[in-house]
Short mmCIF file of C-alpha atoms in Angstrom, two decimals:
data_model
loop_
_atom_site.label_atom_id
_atom_site.label_comp_id
_atom_site.label_asym_id
_atom_site.label_seq_id
_atom_site.Cartn_x
_atom_site.Cartn_y
_atom_site.Cartn_z
CA MET A 161 41.73 42.03 56.49
CA ARG A 162 43.11 43.86 59.44
CA LEU A 163 43.42 43.99 63.30
CA ARG A 164 41.23 46.92 63.55
CA ALA A 165 38.47 45.33 61.59
CA LEU A 166 38.43 42.16 63.69
CA LEU A 167 38.23 44.49 66.77
CA ASP A 168 35.24 46.59 65.55
CA THR A 169 33.65 43.25 64.88
CA GLU A 170 31.49 42.90 68.06
CA ALA A 171 30.13 39.11 67.44
CA LEU A 172 33.61 38.27 67.77
CA GLY A 173 34.00 39.36 71.63
CA LEU A 174 37.20 40.22 71.56
CA ARG A 175 39.00 43.21 73.87
CA LEU A 176 42.52 44.62 73.30
CA LEU A 177 44.65 44.22 75.87
CA GLY A 178 47.76 46.04 74.40
CA GLY A 179 49.42 46.74 70.68
CA ASP A 180 47.04 49.87 69.72
CA ALA A 181 49.75 50.58 67.28
CA GLU A 182 49.88 48.04 65.40
CA LEU A 183 46.32 47.35 64.95
CA ASP A 184 46.83 47.91 60.97
CA ARG A 185 48.65 44.53 60.28
CA THR A 186 47.13 42.60 57.83
CA VAL A 187 45.67 39.04 58.85
CA ARG A 188 46.92 36.70 56.28
CA GLY A 189 45.55 33.36 58.10
CA VAL A 190 44.13 31.67 61.74
CA MET A 191 45.37 28.97 64.16
CA THR A 192 44.33 27.39 67.24
CA THR A 193 47.23 25.99 69.10
CA ASP A 194 48.28 25.30 72.85
CA LEU A 195 51.84 23.61 71.90
CA ARG A 196 54.21 25.57 73.84
CA ASP A 197 56.49 25.53 70.60
CA PRO A 198 53.88 25.93 67.57
CA SER A 199 56.86 27.93 65.54
CA ARG A 200 56.73 24.82 62.97
CA TYR A 201 53.16 25.51 61.93
CA LEU A 202 53.43 29.39 61.40
CA THR A 203 54.26 31.08 58.26
CA GLY A 204 53.54 34.31 59.09
CA GLY A 205 50.24 36.78 59.20
CA GLU A 206 48.25 34.44 61.26
CA LEU A 207 45.72 35.74 64.39
CA VAL A 208 46.91 32.49 66.70
CA LEU A 209 44.04 31.42 69.21
CA THR A 210 45.33 30.01 72.36
CA GLY A 211 43.34 28.31 76.12
CA LEU A 212 46.53 28.93 77.54
CA ALA A 213 46.82 25.26 78.30
CA TRP A 214 50.48 25.32 77.82
CA ARG A 215 51.27 27.97 80.45
CA ARG A 216 52.06 26.29 83.69
CA GLY A 217 53.92 29.51 85.02
CA PRO A 218 54.59 33.07 84.59
CA ALA A 219 57.88 31.88 83.25
CA ASP A 220 56.61 30.40 79.91
CA SER A 221 54.91 33.67 78.55
CA GLU A 222 58.16 35.08 77.44
CA PRO A 223 59.37 32.16 75.25
CA PHE A 224 56.05 31.58 73.75
CA VAL A 225 55.51 35.10 72.48
CA ARG A 226 59.26 35.22 71.44
CA LEU A 227 58.58 32.06 69.10
CA LEU A 228 55.18 34.07 67.88
CA ALA A 229 56.95 37.25 67.28
CA GLY A 230 59.73 35.69 65.29
CA ALA A 231 57.26 33.98 63.43
CA GLY A 232 56.01 37.18 62.25
CA VAL A 233 52.54 36.63 63.17
CA ALA A 234 49.76 39.09 63.36
CA ALA A 235 48.36 38.93 66.68
CA LEU A 236 47.23 36.47 70.11
CA ALA A 237 44.27 36.35 71.36
CA ALA A 238 43.39 34.20 74.73
CA GLY A 239 40.59 32.57 75.67
CA GLU A 240 38.94 33.71 79.16
CA ALA A 241 37.15 30.47 79.90
CA GLY A 242 38.01 29.25 82.98
CA LEU A 243 40.42 32.33 83.93
CA VAL A 244 40.19 35.20 86.05
CA GLY A 245 41.74 37.96 83.65
CA ILE A 246 44.81 37.62 81.34
CA PRO A 247 47.59 36.61 82.95
CA GLU A 248 49.74 39.61 83.81
CA ASP A 249 53.15 38.13 82.63
CA LEU A 250 52.10 37.53 78.70
CA VAL A 251 50.35 40.80 78.74
CA ALA A 252 53.80 42.13 79.00
CA ALA A 253 55.76 40.03 77.28
CA CYS A 254 53.06 40.85 74.39
CA ALA A 255 54.38 44.61 74.83
CA ARG A 256 57.95 43.49 75.25
CA HIS A 257 57.80 42.28 71.57
CA ARG A 258 55.07 44.54 70.15
CA LEU A 259 52.45 41.53 69.81
CA PRO A 260 49.15 42.75 69.79
CA LEU A 261 46.86 40.95 72.27
CA PHE A 262 43.46 40.14 72.51
CA ALA A 263 41.36 38.66 74.92
CA VAL A 264 38.39 36.48 73.91
CA ASP A 265 35.06 36.77 75.62
CA GLU A 266 34.21 32.98 77.32
CA ARG A 267 30.68 32.75 75.70
CA VAL A 268 32.83 32.90 71.95
CA ALA A 269 34.13 29.80 71.06
CA PHE A 270 37.62 30.23 68.75
CA ALA A 271 35.55 28.10 65.95
CA THR A 272 33.22 31.43 65.51
CA ILE A 273 36.45 33.62 65.32
CA THR A 274 38.42 31.19 63.02
CA GLU A 275 35.49 30.66 59.98
CA HIS A 276 35.04 34.68 60.54
CA VAL A 277 39.23 35.39 59.23
CA VAL A 278 38.85 32.26 57.22
CA ARG A 279 35.89 33.91 55.10
CA GLN A 280 37.45 37.50 55.04
CA VAL A 281 41.07 36.26 54.34
CA SER A 282 39.39 33.74 51.70
CA GLY A 283 37.46 36.39 50.17
CA GLU A 284 40.21 38.99 49.93
CA ARG A 285 42.29 35.95 48.40
CA ALA A 286 40.28 33.74 46.26
CA GLY A 287 37.20 35.89 45.43
CA ASP A 288 34.53 34.30 44.03
CA LEU A 289 35.48 30.63 44.76
CA ALA A 290 36.24 31.74 48.62
CA ALA A 291 32.72 33.00 49.12
CA VAL A 292 31.19 29.81 47.23
CA VAL A 293 33.53 27.99 49.96
CA ASP A 294 31.65 30.03 52.62
CA ARG A 295 28.16 29.13 51.37
CA HIS A 296 29.24 25.74 51.94
CA ARG A 297 30.52 26.26 55.26
CA ARG A 298 26.95 25.88 56.95
CA LEU A 299 26.70 21.55 54.75
CA MET A 300 29.57 21.49 56.77
CA SER A 301 28.43 22.43 60.14
CA SER A 302 24.47 21.49 59.99
CA GLY A 303 24.72 17.46 61.21
CA PRO A 304 23.73 14.71 59.53
CA THR A 305 21.94 16.06 56.82
CA GLY A 306 25.17 18.72 55.86
CA GLY A 307 27.30 17.87 53.08
CA GLY A 308 30.61 17.21 54.66
CA PRO A 309 33.76 17.62 53.00
CA ASP A 310 32.80 16.57 49.56
CA ALA A 311 30.99 20.33 49.38
CA VAL A 312 34.07 22.17 49.73
CA LEU A 313 36.22 19.06 47.96
CA ASP A 314 33.90 19.63 44.85
CA LEU A 315 34.76 23.45 44.88
CA LEU A 316 38.57 22.56 44.62
CA GLY A 317 37.65 20.16 41.74
CA SER A 318 35.46 22.87 39.83
CA ASP A 319 36.68 25.91 39.88
CA LEU A 320 40.90 25.41 40.84
CA ASP A 321 40.60 21.70 38.96
CA LEU A 322 42.02 20.39 41.95
CA GLN A 323 41.71 16.51 43.24
CA ALA A 324 41.59 16.20 46.60
CA TRP A 325 40.64 13.68 49.19
CA VAL A 326 40.16 13.81 53.20
CA LEU A 327 41.86 10.75 54.83
CA SER A 328 42.32 9.33 58.18
CA CYS A 329 45.94 8.62 59.74
CA THR A 330 45.06 5.02 58.93
CA GLY A 331 44.07 5.61 54.82
CA ARG A 332 40.26 5.30 55.36
CA GLU A 333 38.64 7.98 52.85
CA ILE A 334 36.66 10.16 54.95
CA GLY A 335 35.59 12.24 51.86
CA GLY A 336 36.64 12.83 48.29
CA ALA A 337 36.35 14.64 44.80
CA GLY A 338 36.29 12.24 41.55
CA HIS A 339 37.34 9.23 41.46
CA PRO A 340 38.81 7.16 44.56
CA LEU A 341 41.94 6.51 45.92
CA PRO A 342 43.61 3.50 45.67
CA GLY A 343 43.75 1.39 48.97
CA SER A 344 47.86 1.28 48.71
CA VAL A 345 47.84 4.72 47.48
CA ARG A 346 46.09 6.14 50.97
CA ALA A 347 48.00 3.98 52.87
CA GLU A 348 51.17 5.35 51.22
CA LEU A 349 50.06 8.90 52.18
CA ALA A 350 48.80 8.03 55.27
CA GLY A 351 52.21 6.70 56.49
CA ALA A 352 54.38 9.53 54.93
CA GLN A 353 52.22 12.25 56.75
CA GLN A 354 52.99 10.69 59.63
CA ALA A 355 56.38 10.33 58.81
CA ALA A 356 56.47 13.89 58.28
CA VAL A 357 54.83 15.13 61.39
CA ARG A 358 57.17 13.13 63.32
CA SER A 359 60.01 14.91 61.85
CA GLY A 360 58.56 18.23 61.86
CA ARG A 361 58.82 19.19 58.24
CA PRO A 362 56.56 22.45 57.74
CA ALA A 363 53.55 21.36 55.79
CA PRO A 364 52.04 21.14 52.84
CA HIS A 365 54.26 17.44 52.65
CA ARG A 366 55.41 17.04 49.11
CA VAL A 367 54.75 12.83 48.23
CA ALA A 368 55.55 11.25 44.46
CA ALA A 369 53.32 7.96 45.39
CA GLN A 370 53.11 5.07 43.34
CA GLY A 371 52.37 5.04 40.01
CA GLY A 372 54.32 8.41 39.44
CA ARG A 373 51.28 11.01 40.61
CA THR A 374 52.75 13.94 43.21
CA TYR A 375 50.54 14.90 46.07
CA SER A 376 50.95 17.48 48.51
CA LEU A 377 49.72 16.83 51.81
CA PHE A 378 47.98 19.31 54.26
CA PRO A 379 47.44 18.77 57.99
CA VAL A 380 43.85 18.65 59.47
CA ARG A 381 44.04 19.96 63.10
CA GLY A 382 40.73 19.68 65.05
CA GLY A 383 40.26 21.07 68.36
CA THR A 384 43.21 22.32 70.47
CA GLY A 385 46.77 21.67 69.89
CA THR A 386 48.65 19.29 72.30
CA ALA A 387 52.40 20.07 73.41
CA ASP A 388 53.65 16.23 71.77
CA VAL A 389 52.92 15.51 68.39
CA ARG A 390 52.83 11.96 69.28
CA ALA A 391 49.43 12.19 71.04
CA GLY A 392 47.77 13.05 67.75
CA VAL A 393 49.72 11.69 65.07
CA LEU A 394 47.66 8.17 65.10
CA SER A 395 44.35 10.14 64.77
CA ASP A 396 44.86 12.94 62.80
CA TRP A 397 43.16 13.38 59.38
CA PHE A 398 44.74 14.99 56.75
CA LEU A 399 43.99 16.59 52.91
CA ALA A 400 45.68 14.91 50.27
CA VAL A 401 45.55 17.49 46.89
CA GLU A 402 46.86 16.01 43.54
CA ALA A 403 49.27 18.30 42.90
CA ASP A 404 52.75 19.72 43.35
CA ALA A 405 52.62 22.78 46.21
CA GLY A 406 55.94 23.95 45.80
CA GLU A 407 55.17 26.43 43.21
CA TRP A 408 51.86 27.52 44.24
CA PRO A 409 51.77 31.29 45.51
CA ALA A 410 50.49 32.43 48.86
CA GLU A 411 47.18 33.38 48.21
CA ARG A 412 46.83 29.69 47.12
CA LEU A 413 48.38 27.94 49.77
CA ASP A 414 46.28 30.19 52.43
CA LEU A 415 42.79 29.39 50.55
CA LEU A 416 43.73 25.26 50.95
CA TYR A 417 44.53 25.83 54.57
CA GLY A 418 41.66 27.99 54.62
CA VAL A 419 39.77 24.80 53.36
CA THR A 420 41.38 22.57 56.28
CA GLN A 421 39.90 24.78 58.96
CA LEU A 422 36.95 24.42 57.70
CA ILE A 423 37.19 20.69 57.44
CA ALA A 424 38.48 20.37 60.84
CA VAL A 425 34.64 21.73 62.10
CA GLU A 426 33.36 18.96 60.37
CA ARG A 427 36.24 16.60 62.16
CA ASP A 428 35.48 18.18 66.07
CA ARG A 429 31.47 18.09 65.18
CA ARG A 430 32.02 14.22 64.17
CA ASP A 431 34.47 13.70 67.38
CA ALA A 432 31.55 15.31 69.42
CA ALA A 433 28.93 13.11 67.93
CA ARG A 434 31.35 10.55 69.62
CA THR A 435 30.60 11.63 73.23
CA VAL A 436 27.06 9.44 73.33
CA ARG A 437 28.85 6.19 72.15
CA ARG A 438 32.29 6.82 74.37
CA ARG A 439 29.80 7.45 77.50
CA LEU A 440 27.47 4.00 76.48
CA ALA A 441 30.69 1.90 76.18
CA ALA A 442 32.39 3.19 79.21
CA GLU A 443 28.79 2.51 81.52
CA VAL A 444 28.84 -1.32 79.43
CA PHE A 445 32.55 -2.25 80.85
CA ASP A 446 32.22 -0.67 83.86
CA LEU A 447 29.65 -3.01 84.51
CA VAL A 448 31.39 -6.06 82.83
CA ARG A 449 34.35 -4.91 84.80
CA GLY A 450 32.61 -4.97 87.63
CA GLY A 451 31.01 -8.63 87.85
CA ALA A 452 27.26 -7.15 87.52
CA ALA A 453 24.07 -9.11 86.81
CA PRO A 454 23.69 -10.21 83.48
CA ALA A 455 20.13 -8.63 83.48
CA GLU A 456 21.80 -5.40 83.94
CA ILE A 457 24.02 -5.77 81.34
CA GLY A 458 21.89 -6.83 78.97
CA ALA A 459 19.65 -3.46 79.69
CA ARG A 460 22.58 -1.54 79.04
CA LEU A 461 22.74 -3.44 75.33
CA ARG A 462 19.28 -3.11 74.59
CA ALA A 463 19.31 0.53 74.93
CA ALA A 464 22.86 0.43 72.65
CA ALA A 465 21.26 -1.12 69.93
CA PRO A 466 19.42 0.87 68.68
CA MET A 467 21.97 3.69 68.26
CA LEU A 468 24.67 0.87 66.83
CA LEU A 469 22.67 -0.89 64.86
CA PRO A 470 19.92 1.12 63.58
CA GLY A 471 16.75 -1.07 61.98
CA ALA A 472 18.75 -4.35 61.99
CA GLY A 473 16.53 -7.70 63.20
CA GLY A 474 17.15 -10.34 65.71
CA THR A 475 19.90 -10.03 68.68
CA PRO A 476 22.71 -8.47 68.00
CA TYR A 477 26.14 -9.93 67.86
CA TRP A 478 29.08 -8.18 69.87
CA GLN A 479 32.84 -8.76 69.31
CA ILE A 480 35.44 -6.68 71.76
CA VAL A 481 38.80 -5.22 70.58
CA VAL A 482 41.17 -4.06 72.95
CA ALA A 483 44.47 -1.87 71.92
CA ARG A 484 47.10 -0.18 74.01
CA VAL A 485 49.87 2.21 72.23
CA ASP A 486 52.91 2.71 74.42
CA TRP A 487 55.66 5.46 74.19
CA THR A 488 58.82 5.18 75.28
CA GLY A 489 59.37 7.17 78.40
CA GLY A 490 55.33 6.96 79.09
CA GLU A 491 54.73 10.88 78.59
CA VAL A 492 52.04 10.22 76.57
CA PRO A 493 48.64 9.09 77.69
CA SER A 494 47.94 5.72 75.82
CA GLY A 495 44.83 5.28 76.52
CA PRO A 496 43.19 8.17 74.61
CA ALA A 497 45.85 7.91 72.02
CA ALA A 498 44.04 4.33 71.80
CA GLN A 499 40.89 5.17 71.63
CA ALA A 500 41.46 7.37 68.75
CA VAL A 501 43.10 5.06 66.96
CA LEU A 502 39.89 2.40 67.42
CA GLU A 503 37.77 4.61 66.00
CA GLU A 504 39.17 5.59 63.16
CA THR A 505 40.57 2.16 62.20
CA LEU A 506 36.97 0.56 63.13
CA THR A 507 35.05 2.90 61.40
CA ASP A 508 33.07 1.05 58.52
CA PRO A 509 35.14 1.53 55.39
CA ALA A 510 32.01 0.75 53.44
CA ALA A 511 30.24 3.56 53.93
CA PRO A 512 32.87 6.50 54.08
CA GLY A 513 32.31 9.95 55.42
CA THR A 514 28.83 9.18 56.66
CA GLU A 515 27.33 8.74 60.70
CA SER A 516 26.20 5.25 59.62
CA ALA A 517 29.89 4.11 59.07
CA ASP A 518 30.44 5.46 62.68
CA ARG A 519 28.34 2.61 65.03
CA ILE A 520 31.51 1.74 67.63
CA ALA A 521 31.72 2.57 71.01
CA VAL A 522 35.19 2.88 72.35
CA ALA A 523 36.08 3.53 75.91
CA HIS A 524 39.67 3.70 77.88
CA ALA A 525 40.69 3.19 81.18
CA ASP A 526 44.58 1.71 82.99
CA ASP A 527 45.88 2.49 79.68
CA GLU A 528 44.05 0.53 77.81
CA ALA A 529 41.04 1.79 74.88
CA MET A 530 38.09 -1.15 74.27
CA ALA A 531 35.72 -1.35 71.44
CA LEU A 532 32.51 -2.48 72.24
CA VAL A 533 31.31 -3.31 68.28
CA PRO A 534 28.29 -4.32 66.94
CA LEU A 535 27.86 -7.16 64.54
CA SER A 536 24.92 -9.00 62.72
CA GLY A 537 21.69 -9.35 64.16
CA ALA A 538 20.59 -13.55 64.46
CA ASP A 539 19.04 -13.16 61.26
CA GLY A 540 21.72 -12.25 59.39
CA SER A 541 20.51 -8.40 58.73
CA GLY A 542 22.54 -5.23 59.74
CA GLY A 543 26.01 -4.77 60.65
CA PRO A 544 29.47 -5.78 58.95
CA GLU A 545 31.15 -8.92 59.40
CA PRO A 546 32.98 -10.35 62.36
CA LEU A 547 36.51 -8.76 62.94
CA HIS A 548 39.76 -10.49 62.20
CA ALA A 549 43.42 -9.58 63.69
CA GLY A 550 45.33 -10.32 60.73
CA ALA A 551 43.04 -7.94 58.43
CA LEU A 552 43.19 -5.23 60.87
CA LEU A 553 47.29 -5.89 61.35
CA ALA A 554 47.38 -5.60 57.17
CA MET A 555 45.10 -2.47 57.37
CA LEU A 556 47.11 -0.80 60.22
CA ARG A 557 50.99 -1.77 59.99
CA GLY A 558 52.03 0.11 56.79
CA PRO A 559 51.00 3.48 57.78
CA LEU A 560 51.02 3.91 61.50
CA SER A 561 54.37 2.39 62.09
CA ARG A 562 56.00 5.05 60.75
CA GLY A 563 53.94 7.18 63.41
CA LEU A 564 55.26 5.32 65.73
CA ALA A 565 58.86 5.69 64.43
CA ASP A 566 61.05 4.42 66.36
CA ASP A 567 59.50 4.87 70.20
CA GLY A 568 56.02 3.75 70.01
CA ARG A 569 54.20 0.37 69.85
CA LEU A 570 50.56 -0.43 69.27
CA THR A 571 49.05 -3.75 70.64
CA ILE A 572 45.56 -5.08 69.71
CA GLY A 573 43.72 -7.94 70.90
CA VAL A 574 40.43 -9.53 68.90
CA SER A 575 37.68 -11.17 70.79
CA ALA A 576 35.17 -14.25 69.16
CA ALA A 577 31.75 -12.75 68.79
CA VAL A 578 29.29 -13.30 71.37
CA HIS A 579 25.64 -12.75 71.67
CA SER A 580 24.30 -12.64 74.95
CA PRO A 581 25.35 -10.26 78.36
CA GLU A 582 27.01 -13.54 79.68
CA GLY A 583 29.42 -14.01 77.13
CA LEU A 584 31.02 -10.29 77.22
CA ARG A 585 33.09 -10.89 80.44
CA GLY A 586 34.53 -13.63 79.04
CA ALA A 587 34.85 -11.71 75.36
CA LEU A 588 36.73 -8.84 77.19
CA GLU A 589 39.47 -10.92 79.16
CA GLU A 590 39.69 -13.14 75.59
CA ALA A 591 40.65 -9.92 73.86
CA ARG A 592 42.68 -8.53 76.61
CA HIS A 593 44.75 -11.87 76.98
CA ALA A 594 45.07 -11.67 73.04
CA ARG A 595 46.83 -8.34 73.15
CA ARG A 596 49.37 -9.74 75.47
CA VAL A 597 49.92 -12.38 73.52
CA ALA A 598 49.95 -9.32 70.62
CA ALA A 599 53.14 -7.34 72.97
CA ALA A 600 54.84 -10.43 73.24
CA ARG A 601 55.83 -10.28 69.47
CA PRO A 602 58.16 -8.27 67.97
CA GLY A 603 57.41 -4.87 65.85
CA ARG A 604 55.90 -1.72 65.97
CA VAL A 605 51.96 -3.16 65.18
CA CYS A 606 51.03 -6.35 66.22
CA ALA A 607 47.90 -7.94 67.05
CA ALA A 608 46.40 -11.46 68.00
CA GLY A 609 42.68 -12.60 67.42
CA HIS A 610 40.83 -15.40 69.83
CA GLU A 611 41.68 -17.91 67.56
CA GLU A 612 45.57 -18.09 68.57
CA LEU A 613 44.68 -18.93 72.07
CA ALA A 614 44.02 -22.46 71.45
CA SER A 615 47.57 -22.96 69.67
CA HIS A 616 51.32 -23.39 71.87
CA VAL A 617 51.63 -19.58 70.83
CA LEU A 618 49.41 -18.60 74.08
CA LEU A 619 51.81 -20.10 76.26
CA LEU A 620 55.42 -19.36 74.27
CA PRO A 621 55.15 -15.24 75.18
CA PHE A 622 54.80 -15.80 78.85
CA VAL A 623 57.85 -18.13 78.77
CA PRO A 624 60.41 -15.85 81.33
CA ASP A 625 63.01 -14.38 79.27
CA ASP A 626 66.09 -16.58 81.69
CA VAL A 627 64.32 -19.60 81.28
CA ARG A 628 63.58 -18.80 77.38
CA ARG A 629 67.17 -17.68 76.64
CA ALA A 630 68.37 -20.95 78.74
CA PHE A 631 66.20 -23.88 77.21
CA THR A 632 67.19 -22.02 73.07
CA ALA A 633 71.22 -21.75 74.31
CA ARG A 634 71.06 -24.95 75.71
CA LEU A 635 69.24 -26.57 72.54
CA LEU A 636 70.57 -24.50 69.66
CA ASP A 637 73.63 -22.93 70.35
CA PRO A 638 75.93 -26.34 69.41
CA LEU A 639 74.24 -26.36 66.07
CA ARG A 640 75.08 -21.96 65.65
CA ASP A 641 78.37 -22.35 66.48
CA TYR A 642 78.60 -25.69 64.34
CA ASP A 643 77.75 -23.87 61.52
CA ARG A 644 79.43 -20.77 62.56
CA ARG A 645 82.86 -22.29 62.08
CA HIS A 646 81.77 -24.99 59.03
CA ARG A 647 79.02 -23.42 57.19
CA ALA A 648 76.85 -25.54 57.22
CA GLU A 649 73.24 -25.12 57.66
CA LEU A 650 72.43 -27.54 60.42
CA ILE A 651 69.42 -25.17 61.71
CA PRO A 652 67.63 -24.33 58.17
CA THR A 653 67.84 -28.00 57.74
CA LEU A 654 66.16 -28.57 61.60
CA GLU A 655 63.23 -26.17 60.77
CA ALA A 656 62.56 -27.84 57.76
CA PHE A 657 62.82 -31.08 58.58
CA LEU A 658 60.47 -30.37 61.22
CA GLU A 659 58.47 -28.44 59.28
CA CYS A 660 58.12 -32.03 56.95
CA ASP A 661 56.91 -33.94 60.24
CA GLY A 662 60.38 -35.91 59.85
CA SER A 663 59.23 -37.20 56.13
CA TRP A 664 62.99 -37.74 55.02
CA THR A 665 61.71 -37.67 51.33
CA ARG A 666 59.76 -34.09 51.24
CA CYS A 667 62.58 -32.60 53.05
CA ALA A 668 65.47 -33.61 50.89
CA THR A 669 62.96 -32.48 47.85
CA ARG A 670 62.45 -29.27 49.28
CA LEU A 671 65.87 -28.64 50.40
CA HIS A 672 67.21 -29.85 47.05
CA LEU A 673 69.32 -32.86 48.78
CA HIS A 674 69.84 -36.45 48.22
CA VAL A 675 68.24 -37.87 51.36
CA ASN A 676 71.99 -39.52 52.29
CA THR A 677 73.15 -35.89 53.12
CA LEU A 678 70.12 -35.13 55.12
CA ARG A 679 70.57 -38.21 57.26
CA TYR A 680 74.11 -37.10 57.38
CA ARG A 681 72.59 -33.36 58.87
CA ILE A 682 70.37 -35.04 61.11
CA GLY A 683 72.91 -37.52 62.35
CA ARG A 684 75.38 -34.72 63.27
CA ILE A 685 72.16 -32.45 64.86
CA GLU A 686 71.70 -35.38 67.13
CA GLN A 687 75.45 -36.27 68.33
CA LEU A 688 75.92 -32.15 68.71
CA THR A 689 72.44 -31.76 71.20
CA GLY A 690 72.93 -35.36 72.39
CA ARG A 691 68.88 -35.64 71.29
CA ASP A 692 67.26 -38.58 69.25
CA LEU A 693 65.18 -36.59 66.52
CA ALA A 694 63.11 -39.94 66.05
CA ARG A 695 61.64 -39.47 69.26
CA LEU A 696 58.57 -36.85 69.51
CA GLU A 697 59.84 -35.51 72.75
CA ASP A 698 62.86 -34.19 71.41
CA LYS A 699 61.11 -33.31 68.26
CA LEU A 700 58.74 -30.73 70.19
CA ASP A 701 61.58 -29.99 72.26
CA PHE A 702 63.14 -28.60 69.37
CA PHE A 703 60.31 -26.93 67.82
CA LEU A 704 59.64 -25.03 70.66
CA ALA A 705 63.15 -23.63 70.86
CA LEU A 706 62.86 -22.55 67.38
CA ARG A 707 59.99 -20.84 68.01
CA LEU A 708 61.59 -19.57 71.43
CA SER A 709 64.88 -18.06 69.82
#
């Protein structure tokens, strides 16, 4: 389609501000962005929609327009919402680079323009299939009764023989046609997608996954882009197609990008549906943190129960999960990113792609995200089983570590389940304390649960660094020096001896040593450190030193 046809479509609310001589340009796609440099996502011929959030001053217009013109976009359309006219510096920059500029009436949503362009371009490029995709567009945006992403993915399978799945950043399957992907493959693809986004590689991303199958990954970006890819890398969806898109013609690639834009509409709809749950969670946590009376908190929970546990009998149990995402430099807000991670992570995997799967309520404050998770009623009806930190860690460590790369950390704390308003304050503090325990551990993704707070591990992370270093050096440095000089194995021997509870026979068997050899090594350890491993106090000191090192 041509720009002139867009301008002539009254329903789109476009007003031409410059570029009359360029209206015969062909539009090959559409992209919504507020990135200061969106060039990595542009292939040429797009109508670029922007809310101007990238513009901090007049000097920003020239480099932004220069990048668009260099990428070969068809035109730029700027939204007027919240503005008193389009800035003159932007109009002048577009004129210098011969880039047509439209103003979008504040009453017209970018989604309306996106759907129109996708419909027209797909109709010209993919014939009957795009027409069928358009008929299913309404299924994806018509609410809970719609077909969701599966409606369009079914068409890709039936008309183009393409098996495709919509996956979350954690590898959760949101929609898919045909057979479900194994969990290990989904996690591998999610990690590969995040690594590609962090490296800035242009899409689609080609991945040779386990089993010898090749997948092409297309990002699904809902809403408005942000200036830092880290803000969305831990929450974005993507489309995984079982095919190598490297040899595809431009027409087929355009069709797949059109499908991702339709799926982005569904993503935005589901995100909007979470608004009420987020507000509800914020109200509950404000009451809990503010020390409100249990009766007041209980009233809020009773209001929450029908939405989060519809049809569940008995008194619901609740669990609290706290998460924090920290980036080097602190430029990306932690709260919204952690909230998005919890919303994607805690959605019920047993009911992928359905509204019933999304019952948790998440809020964020003070750089932490807090999730209110409903569990089974007192009579055992409704809701999932209690969450465990180990299970969350196993699910998230693989895919999200690649999105966090070398400059991010995710830490999570999980409380015990409580079934009364009086217990929520303690559960929140328990989850926060568990998260601090997790933060003291090494690794990009760390989690701790309430059960760990009754162990010595609760104390170890909070030992000051200088005390930690002095304590371990005094006990272990003589052994390390001896091992280094004599190629001995005193440290491993000490660890095994303590793990065997001081049993000479079991330790010797475990290390494949004669008991006399073991006694010699233990004697050398005692001689070098001045400690007696027959005494409980000295055993405990060595145990703690090994844990702190």
